[in-house]
Amino acid sequence: MDKVMARLEGLVAHYEELQEMMADPEVINDTNRYMEISKEEADLREVVEKYRQYKSDLQEISDNKEIISNESDPELVEMAKEENNDLETEVAELEERIKILMLPKDPNDDKDIIMEIRGAAGGDEASLFAGDLLRMYEKYAEQQGWQISLVDSEMTEVGGYKRVAVMITGDKVYSKLKYENGAHRVQRIPVTESQGRVHTSTATVAVMPEYEQVDIDLDPKDIRVDVYRSSGAGGQHINKTSSAVRMTHLPTGIVVAMQDQRSQQQNREKAMQILKSRVYDYYESQNRDQYDAKRKNAVGTGDRSERIRTYNYPQNRVTDHRIGLTLNKLDRIMNGELNEIIDALILYNQTKQLEELADQNA
């Protein structure tokens, strides 16, 4: 904890500098710089407040010990002892919170995301489950005050999704949904099953941070663009013009097809947006040790082929296999009540990181 406290003193000094800069007229007049400084100040605010409270509590404890040692009035001594009991409990809680706040942060935590859901093993039932997962995330996003919009989709004849991609924007979206990467398994009686037998199917979820243009610049020479007529529902307009766009990133072979928008230009913009995220995710996955090794150890690799969770409908049960968490409230979870699972994953990850830091400092 001594090393953490030494870092905190420097952090408090930097926080005070940021507050002074936010009052500087030059900074105020530079909108981009002011927003950048404001965000950094906001990110540091909680840990600074906790540390100041921690130091204040330690000082009060020291003052009370003086009273206990030197005061002759037994009533005052008893009050000081009782106050110290409460303060020592608060100090211990603050220490743990400060340690968590000082853990290395995933640089993508504040980003919006592009989420892709695909029906995998199980045919029509897998595509229907992909649709159920999409609705679960839509409801969760609504509860969080986030915005969700369709990017791309390919539906099946039974009304499910062979694949669907959505963009979710809001406060710290990636920090909460990054643990959803992987294979989600469902056990239930399919609507097409006449004999009432339980089947097992899977759908995969991929969560990619949305990267701004500054994060990755794709060379136009590396992108092949094909345009073609859209297919599927949409009336006469959709078949009259070559509005659909297919972009291929030649170095990686990544392909993005977009036909959901009304114009070729809109499809181009959406296709480029998702192509950038897919390409960046491809390169990040090859060099993820820089920031992701601890999370990899804590809750799995996040690889989309890894089975992370089972949804058992007959028993109304959800099990997250990475942390051994089982909840008998599948109906509520499918209605978007994911907080209990996500909070448990975050806590598990933080605990693992704290254990690793303790081992390093031992």
Tab-separated table of C-alpha atoms in Angstrom:
chain	number	residue	atom	x	y	z
A	1	MET	CA	0.000	0.000	0.000
A	2	ASP	CA	2.985	2.314	0.594
A	3	LYS	CA	3.824	2.319	-3.127
A	4	VAL	CA	0.198	3.131	-3.960
A	5	MET	CA	0.181	6.037	-1.494
A	6	ALA	CA	3.374	7.481	-2.980
A	7	ARG	CA	1.732	7.424	-6.421
A	8	LEU	CA	-1.386	9.039	-5.001
A	9	GLU	CA	0.500	12.101	-3.762
A	10	GLY	CA	1.684	12.759	-7.302
A	11	LEU	CA	-1.771	12.095	-8.652
A	12	VAL	CA	-3.339	14.635	-6.276
A	13	ALA	CA	-0.808	17.254	-7.378
A	14	HIS	CA	-1.661	16.548	-11.017
A	15	TYR	CA	-5.390	16.739	-10.247
A	16	GLU	CA	-4.929	20.184	-8.703
A	17	GLU	CA	-3.002	21.281	-11.812
A	18	LEU	CA	-5.886	20.123	-13.991
A	19	GLN	CA	-8.361	22.152	-11.934
A	20	GLU	CA	-6.179	25.251	-12.329
A	21	MET	CA	-5.967	24.670	-16.087
A	22	MET	CA	-9.761	24.402	-16.317
A	23	ALA	CA	-9.976	27.933	-14.884
A	24	ASP	CA	-7.453	29.291	-17.405
A	25	PRO	CA	-9.204	31.510	-20.033
A	26	GLU	CA	-6.945	30.161	-22.793
A	27	VAL	CA	-7.993	26.598	-22.018
A	28	ILE	CA	-11.659	27.577	-21.692
A	29	ASN	CA	-11.556	29.146	-25.163
A	30	ASP	CA	-10.017	25.994	-26.667
A	31	THR	CA	-13.046	23.679	-26.653
A	32	ASN	CA	-11.202	20.463	-27.546
A	33	ARG	CA	-8.471	21.018	-24.986
A	34	TYR	CA	-10.975	21.980	-22.294
A	35	MET	CA	-13.009	18.809	-22.948
A	36	GLU	CA	-9.860	16.683	-22.819
A	37	ILE	CA	-8.751	18.215	-19.504
A	38	SER	CA	-12.285	18.012	-18.081
A	39	LYS	CA	-12.471	14.317	-18.881
A	40	GLU	CA	-9.112	13.632	-17.229
A	41	GLU	CA	-10.176	15.639	-14.172
A	42	ALA	CA	-13.447	13.712	-13.958
A	43	ASP	CA	-11.617	10.363	-14.274
A	44	LEU	CA	-9.348	11.266	-11.331
A	45	ARG	CA	-12.003	12.855	-9.132
A	46	GLU	CA	-13.178	9.772	-7.224
A	47	VAL	CA	-9.727	8.453	-6.356
A	48	VAL	CA	-8.594	11.927	-5.222
A	49	GLU	CA	-11.689	12.356	-3.057
A	50	LYS	CA	-11.230	8.903	-1.509
A	51	TYR	CA	-7.555	9.566	-0.812
A	52	ARG	CA	-8.290	12.923	0.826
A	53	GLN	CA	-10.931	11.262	3.006
A	54	TYR	CA	-8.455	8.497	3.846
A	55	LYS	CA	-5.819	11.012	4.987
A	56	SER	CA	-8.412	12.968	6.964
A	57	ASP	CA	-9.558	9.791	8.741
A	58	LEU	CA	-5.965	8.854	9.613
A	59	GLN	CA	-5.421	12.298	11.101
A	60	GLU	CA	-8.609	12.002	13.176
A	61	ILE	CA	-7.499	8.591	14.423
A	62	SER	CA	-4.160	10.062	15.467
A	63	ASP	CA	-5.881	12.958	17.260
A	64	ASN	CA	-8.196	10.559	19.075
A	65	LYS	CA	-5.244	8.453	20.198
A	66	GLU	CA	-3.798	11.573	21.794
A	67	ILE	CA	-7.062	12.039	23.682
A	68	ILE	CA	-7.093	8.395	24.772
A	69	SER	CA	-3.519	8.652	26.052
A	70	ASN	CA	-3.722	12.018	27.774
A	71	GLU	CA	-7.345	12.774	28.647
A	72	SER	CA	-8.506	12.193	32.225
A	73	ASP	CA	-12.240	12.433	31.484
A	74	PRO	CA	-13.389	8.801	30.969
A	75	GLU	CA	-16.405	9.910	28.926
A	76	LEU	CA	-14.227	11.724	26.376
A	77	VAL	CA	-11.861	8.755	26.227
A	78	GLU	CA	-14.750	6.379	25.546
A	79	MET	CA	-16.097	8.669	22.795
A	80	ALA	CA	-12.642	8.814	21.171
A	81	LYS	CA	-12.363	5.012	21.259
A	82	GLU	CA	-15.813	4.546	19.687
A	83	GLU	CA	-15.016	7.100	16.983
A	84	ASN	CA	-11.739	5.353	16.206
A	85	ASN	CA	-13.512	2.016	15.816
A	86	ASP	CA	-15.762	3.555	13.146
A	87	LEU	CA	-12.881	5.416	11.507
A	88	GLU	CA	-10.670	2.331	11.321
A	89	THR	CA	-13.466	0.421	9.572
A	90	GLU	CA	-13.875	3.295	7.101
A	91	VAL	CA	-10.104	3.489	6.521
A	92	ALA	CA	-9.967	-0.227	5.672
A	93	GLU	CA	-12.846	0.190	3.187
A	94	LEU	CA	-11.219	3.261	1.649
A	95	GLU	CA	-7.921	1.387	1.255
A	96	GLU	CA	-9.623	-1.360	-0.731
A	97	ARG	CA	-11.537	1.112	-2.888
A	98	ILE	CA	-8.397	3.146	-3.580
A	99	LYS	CA	-6.497	0.007	-4.601
A	100	ILE	CA	-9.240	-0.844	-7.094
A	101	LEU	CA	-9.327	2.705	-8.466
A	102	MET	CA	-5.550	2.595	-8.945
A	103	LEU	CA	-5.575	-0.642	-10.926
A	104	PRO	CA	-4.371	-0.346	-14.548
A	105	LYS	CA	-7.294	0.675	-16.711
A	106	ASP	CA	-8.232	-0.834	-20.026
A	107	PRO	CA	-7.749	2.098	-22.445
A	108	ASN	CA	-10.903	1.075	-24.304
A	109	ASP	CA	-13.247	1.158	-21.281
A	110	ASP	CA	-14.751	4.558	-22.150
A	111	LYS	CA	-15.427	3.649	-25.777
A	112	ASP	CA	-18.689	2.872	-27.521
A	113	ILE	CA	-18.906	-0.544	-29.138
A	114	ILE	CA	-19.909	-2.491	-32.184
A	115	MET	CA	-21.456	-5.807	-31.157
A	116	GLU	CA	-21.834	-8.694	-33.576
A	117	ILE	CA	-24.092	-11.640	-32.758
A	118	ARG	CA	-24.138	-14.743	-34.948
A	119	GLY	CA	-26.171	-17.913	-34.844
A	120	ALA	CA	-23.646	-20.769	-34.577
A	121	ALA	CA	-24.293	-24.461	-33.878
A	122	GLY	CA	-27.943	-25.431	-33.991
A	123	GLY	CA	-29.362	-24.175	-37.283
A	124	ASP	CA	-32.664	-22.291	-37.017
A	125	GLU	CA	-32.706	-22.544	-33.217
A	126	ALA	CA	-29.256	-20.901	-33.049
A	127	SER	CA	-30.488	-18.009	-35.198
A	128	LEU	CA	-33.546	-17.576	-32.966
A	129	PHE	CA	-31.305	-17.522	-29.894
A	130	ALA	CA	-29.112	-14.879	-31.570
A	131	GLY	CA	-32.270	-12.758	-31.831
A	132	ASP	CA	-33.057	-13.392	-28.150
A	133	LEU	CA	-29.554	-12.263	-27.175
A	134	LEU	CA	-29.962	-9.121	-29.264
A	135	ARG	CA	-33.200	-8.264	-27.458
A	136	MET	CA	-31.515	-8.941	-24.098
A	137	TYR	CA	-28.741	-6.478	-24.908
A	138	GLU	CA	-31.230	-3.945	-26.277
A	139	LYS	CA	-33.143	-4.010	-22.982
A	140	TYR	CA	-29.943	-3.798	-20.947
A	141	ALA	CA	-28.774	-0.836	-23.026
A	142	GLU	CA	-32.126	0.882	-22.449
A	143	GLN	CA	-31.788	0.373	-18.685
A	144	GLN	CA	-28.284	1.890	-18.805
A	145	GLY	CA	-29.484	4.934	-20.748
A	146	TRP	CA	-27.426	3.921	-23.789
A	147	GLN	CA	-28.385	4.272	-27.458
A	148	ILE	CA	-28.418	1.205	-29.711
A	149	SER	CA	-28.687	1.258	-33.502
A	150	LEU	CA	-28.635	-1.439	-36.166
A	151	VAL	CA	-25.524	-1.525	-38.339
A	152	ASP	CA	-25.980	-4.680	-40.387
A	153	SER	CA	-28.110	-7.827	-40.289
A	154	GLU	CA	-28.925	-11.037	-42.146
A	155	MET	CA	-32.161	-12.657	-41.019
A	156	THR	CA	-33.221	-16.274	-41.419
A	157	GLU	CA	-36.562	-17.546	-42.727
A	158	VAL	CA	-37.725	-18.420	-39.184
A	159	GLY	CA	-37.237	-14.840	-37.970
A	160	GLY	CA	-33.873	-15.234	-36.272
A	161	TYR	CA	-30.484	-13.828	-37.212
A	162	LYS	CA	-27.720	-15.538	-39.092
A	163	ARG	CA	-25.749	-12.456	-38.057
A	164	VAL	CA	-26.557	-9.003	-36.725
A	165	ALA	CA	-24.326	-6.061	-35.849
A	166	VAL	CA	-25.355	-3.116	-33.689
A	167	MET	CA	-23.643	0.003	-32.426
A	168	ILE	CA	-24.110	0.831	-28.723
A	169	THR	CA	-23.189	4.325	-27.547
A	170	GLY	CA	-23.220	5.820	-24.069
A	171	ASP	CA	-21.234	6.061	-20.855
A	172	LYS	CA	-18.477	3.415	-20.471
A	173	VAL	CA	-20.223	0.889	-22.716
A	174	TYR	CA	-17.131	-1.229	-23.423
A	175	SER	CA	-16.189	-1.432	-19.730
A	176	LYS	CA	-19.413	-3.348	-19.039
A	177	LEU	CA	-20.000	-5.328	-22.215
A	178	LYS	CA	-16.426	-6.444	-22.984
A	179	TYR	CA	-17.005	-9.591	-20.916
A	180	GLU	CA	-19.758	-10.729	-23.319
A	181	ASN	CA	-17.208	-11.895	-25.928
A	182	GLY	CA	-17.559	-15.603	-26.575
A	183	ALA	CA	-19.966	-18.455	-27.242
A	184	HIS	CA	-23.338	-18.355	-25.484
A	185	ARG	CA	-25.053	-21.740	-25.159
A	186	VAL	CA	-28.818	-22.240	-24.895
A	187	GLN	CA	-30.616	-25.360	-23.680
A	188	ARG	CA	-34.366	-25.413	-24.426
A	189	ILE	CA	-37.123	-27.032	-26.437
A	190	PRO	CA	-37.099	-25.417	-29.907
A	191	VAL	CA	-40.426	-24.198	-31.291
A	192	THR	CA	-39.876	-26.615	-34.206
A	193	GLU	CA	-39.442	-29.626	-31.875
A	194	SER	CA	-42.601	-31.726	-31.951
A	195	GLN	CA	-41.552	-34.282	-29.333
A	196	GLY	CA	-40.638	-31.814	-26.598
A	197	ARG	CA	-36.935	-32.665	-26.435
A	198	VAL	CA	-34.417	-30.181	-25.084
A	199	HIS	CA	-31.818	-29.130	-27.654
A	200	THR	CA	-28.485	-27.358	-27.172
A	201	SER	CA	-27.541	-24.547	-29.554
A	202	THR	CA	-25.028	-21.716	-29.523
A	203	ALA	CA	-24.644	-18.149	-30.696
A	204	THR	CA	-21.425	-16.156	-30.637
A	205	VAL	CA	-21.024	-12.571	-29.451
A	206	ALA	CA	-18.136	-10.323	-30.461
A	207	VAL	CA	-17.676	-6.945	-28.759
A	208	MET	CA	-15.373	-4.463	-30.472
A	209	PRO	CA	-14.573	-0.950	-29.261
A	210	GLU	CA	-15.536	1.751	-31.725
A	211	TYR	CA	-12.289	3.360	-32.794
A	212	GLU	CA	-12.124	6.986	-33.800
A	213	GLN	CA	-10.446	7.896	-37.073
A	214	VAL	CA	-7.351	9.070	-35.199
A	215	ASP	CA	-6.900	5.552	-33.800
A	216	ILE	CA	-6.500	3.833	-37.141
A	217	ASP	CA	-6.058	5.148	-40.663
A	218	LEU	CA	-6.770	2.614	-43.377
A	219	ASP	CA	-4.887	3.121	-46.623
A	220	PRO	CA	-7.477	3.443	-49.421
A	221	LYS	CA	-5.190	1.280	-51.611
A	222	ASP	CA	-5.749	-1.564	-49.119
A	223	ILE	CA	-9.538	-1.455	-49.502
A	224	ARG	CA	-11.478	-2.924	-52.412
A	225	VAL	CA	-14.999	-1.519	-52.703
A	226	ASP	CA	-17.740	-3.332	-54.638
A	227	VAL	CA	-21.255	-1.959	-55.111
A	228	TYR	CA	-24.285	-4.056	-55.960
A	229	ARG	CA	-28.057	-4.054	-55.727
A	230	SER	CA	-29.541	-4.665	-52.320
A	231	SER	CA	-31.624	-7.761	-51.762
A	232	GLY	CA	-34.374	-8.637	-49.329
A	233	ALA	CA	-37.251	-6.614	-47.961
A	234	GLY	CA	-37.412	-2.936	-48.690
A	235	GLY	CA	-39.848	-2.285	-51.507
A	236	GLN	CA	-39.043	-1.244	-55.043
A	237	HIS	CA	-36.381	1.326	-54.190
A	238	ILE	CA	-34.027	-1.215	-52.724
A	239	ASN	CA	-33.797	-3.178	-55.976
A	240	LYS	CA	-33.586	-0.242	-58.387
A	241	THR	CA	-30.157	1.134	-57.492
A	242	SER	CA	-26.741	-0.276	-56.649
A	243	SER	CA	-26.839	1.022	-53.088
A	244	ALA	CA	-25.303	-1.960	-51.267
A	245	VAL	CA	-21.576	-1.808	-50.523
A	246	ARG	CA	-19.007	-4.527	-49.883
A	247	MET	CA	-15.612	-3.469	-48.536
A	248	THR	CA	-12.649	-5.852	-48.395
A	249	HIS	CA	-9.513	-5.011	-46.415
A	250	LEU	CA	-6.932	-6.759	-48.561
A	251	PRO	CA	-4.097	-7.193	-45.979
A	252	THR	CA	-6.362	-9.025	-43.518
A	253	GLY	CA	-9.084	-10.380	-45.788
A	254	ILE	CA	-11.774	-8.811	-43.580
A	255	VAL	CA	-15.033	-8.205	-45.476
A	256	VAL	CA	-17.884	-5.886	-44.521
A	257	ALA	CA	-21.144	-5.891	-46.495
A	258	MET	CA	-23.678	-3.143	-45.869
A	259	GLN	CA	-27.124	-2.809	-47.435
A	260	ASP	CA	-29.362	-1.616	-44.598
A	261	GLN	CA	-29.104	2.102	-45.401
A	262	ARG	CA	-31.121	3.888	-48.073
A	263	SER	CA	-28.237	5.286	-50.095
A	264	GLN	CA	-24.874	4.036	-51.297
A	265	GLN	CA	-23.134	6.899	-49.453
A	266	GLN	CA	-24.804	5.951	-46.156
A	267	ASN	CA	-23.824	2.322	-46.681
A	268	ARG	CA	-20.243	3.388	-47.446
A	269	GLU	CA	-20.012	5.373	-44.215
A	270	LYS	CA	-21.433	2.556	-42.110
A	271	ALA	CA	-19.255	-0.040	-43.838
A	272	MET	CA	-16.106	2.017	-43.250
A	273	GLN	CA	-17.061	2.523	-39.608
A	274	ILE	CA	-17.407	-1.179	-38.907
A	275	LEU	CA	-14.427	-2.108	-41.106
A	276	LYS	CA	-12.151	0.112	-39.024
A	277	SER	CA	-13.288	-1.515	-35.816
A	278	ARG	CA	-12.880	-5.023	-37.222
A	279	VAL	CA	-9.391	-4.314	-38.563
A	280	TYR	CA	-8.292	-2.639	-35.338
A	281	ASP	CA	-9.738	-5.525	-33.332
A	282	TYR	CA	-7.828	-7.959	-35.569
A	283	TYR	CA	-4.501	-6.236	-34.887
A	284	GLU	CA	-5.255	-5.681	-31.192
A	285	SER	CA	-6.043	-9.368	-30.709
A	286	GLN	CA	-2.533	-10.183	-31.955
A	287	ASN	CA	-0.862	-7.847	-29.469
A	288	ARG	CA	-3.309	-7.819	-26.570
A	289	ASP	CA	-0.738	-8.544	-23.846
A	290	GLN	CA	-0.083	-4.807	-23.564
A	291	TYR	CA	-3.255	-4.252	-21.591
A	292	ASP	CA	-5.348	-7.410	-21.646
A	293	ALA	CA	-3.220	-10.128	-20.032
A	294	LYS	CA	-4.746	-9.689	-16.581
A	295	ARG	CA	-8.304	-9.839	-17.897
A	296	LYS	CA	-7.344	-12.854	-19.989
A	297	ASN	CA	-6.243	-14.706	-16.857
A	298	ALA	CA	-9.243	-13.570	-14.852
A	299	VAL	CA	-12.208	-14.241	-17.095
A	300	GLY	CA	-10.869	-16.148	-20.072
A	301	THR	CA	-9.429	-15.100	-23.387
A	302	GLY	CA	-12.588	-13.474	-24.656
A	303	ASP	CA	-12.198	-15.534	-27.814
A	304	ARG	CA	-15.548	-15.865	-29.536
A	305	SER	CA	-15.172	-19.674	-29.729
A	306	GLU	CA	-14.910	-19.985	-25.948
A	307	ARG	CA	-18.130	-21.086	-24.229
A	308	ILE	CA	-18.698	-18.481	-21.561
A	309	ARG	CA	-22.331	-18.877	-20.477
A	310	THR	CA	-25.232	-21.334	-20.564
A	311	TYR	CA	-28.900	-20.322	-20.620
A	312	ASN	CA	-31.034	-23.260	-19.426
A	313	TYR	CA	-34.707	-22.523	-20.079
A	314	PRO	CA	-36.351	-25.594	-18.470
A	315	GLN	CA	-34.649	-24.780	-15.145
A	316	ASN	CA	-34.797	-20.964	-15.547
A	317	ARG	CA	-31.045	-20.991	-14.918
A	318	VAL	CA	-28.066	-19.013	-16.220
A	319	THR	CA	-24.495	-20.120	-15.501
A	320	ASP	CA	-21.374	-18.095	-16.257
A	321	HIS	CA	-18.680	-20.744	-16.545
A	322	ARG	CA	-15.720	-18.365	-16.138
A	323	ILE	CA	-16.538	-17.472	-12.551
A	324	GLY	CA	-18.829	-20.342	-11.550
A	325	LEU	CA	-21.830	-18.055	-11.061
A	326	THR	CA	-25.292	-19.635	-11.329
A	327	LEU	CA	-28.495	-17.610	-11.106
A	328	ASN	CA	-32.007	-19.048	-11.198
A	329	LYS	CA	-33.525	-16.019	-12.869
A	330	LEU	CA	-33.101	-16.594	-16.590
A	331	ASP	CA	-36.418	-14.878	-17.349
A	332	ARG	CA	-35.214	-11.647	-15.716
A	333	ILE	CA	-31.775	-11.840	-17.301
A	334	MET	CA	-33.262	-12.272	-20.783
A	335	ASN	CA	-35.296	-9.167	-19.972
A	336	GLY	CA	-32.058	-7.190	-19.742
A	337	GLU	CA	-31.320	-7.533	-16.024
A	338	LEU	CA	-27.621	-8.251	-16.545
A	339	ASN	CA	-26.179	-6.121	-13.744
A	340	GLU	CA	-25.688	-8.995	-11.300
A	341	ILE	CA	-23.647	-11.011	-13.819
A	342	ILE	CA	-21.640	-8.065	-15.132
A	343	ASP	CA	-20.891	-6.710	-11.637
A	344	ALA	CA	-19.690	-10.175	-10.575
A	345	LEU	CA	-17.386	-10.399	-13.603
A	346	ILE	CA	-15.938	-6.941	-12.920
A	347	LEU	CA	-15.392	-7.767	-9.226
A	348	TYR	CA	-13.761	-11.096	-10.090
A	349	ASN	CA	-11.429	-9.391	-12.538
A	350	GLN	CA	-10.494	-6.686	-10.019
A	351	THR	CA	-9.842	-9.280	-7.312
A	352	LYS	CA	-7.516	-11.219	-9.617
A	353	GLN	CA	-5.629	-8.043	-10.478
A	354	LEU	CA	-5.260	-7.152	-6.787
A	355	GLU	CA	-3.939	-10.640	-6.027
A	356	GLU	CA	-1.377	-10.334	-8.822
A	357	LEU	CA	-0.250	-6.935	-7.561
A	358	ALA	CA	0.067	-8.305	-4.021
A	359	ASP	CA	2.228	-11.176	-5.340
A	360	GLN	CA	4.437	-8.721	-7.235
A	361	ASN	CA	4.916	-6.551	-4.132
A	362	ALA	CA	5.512	-9.483	-1.789
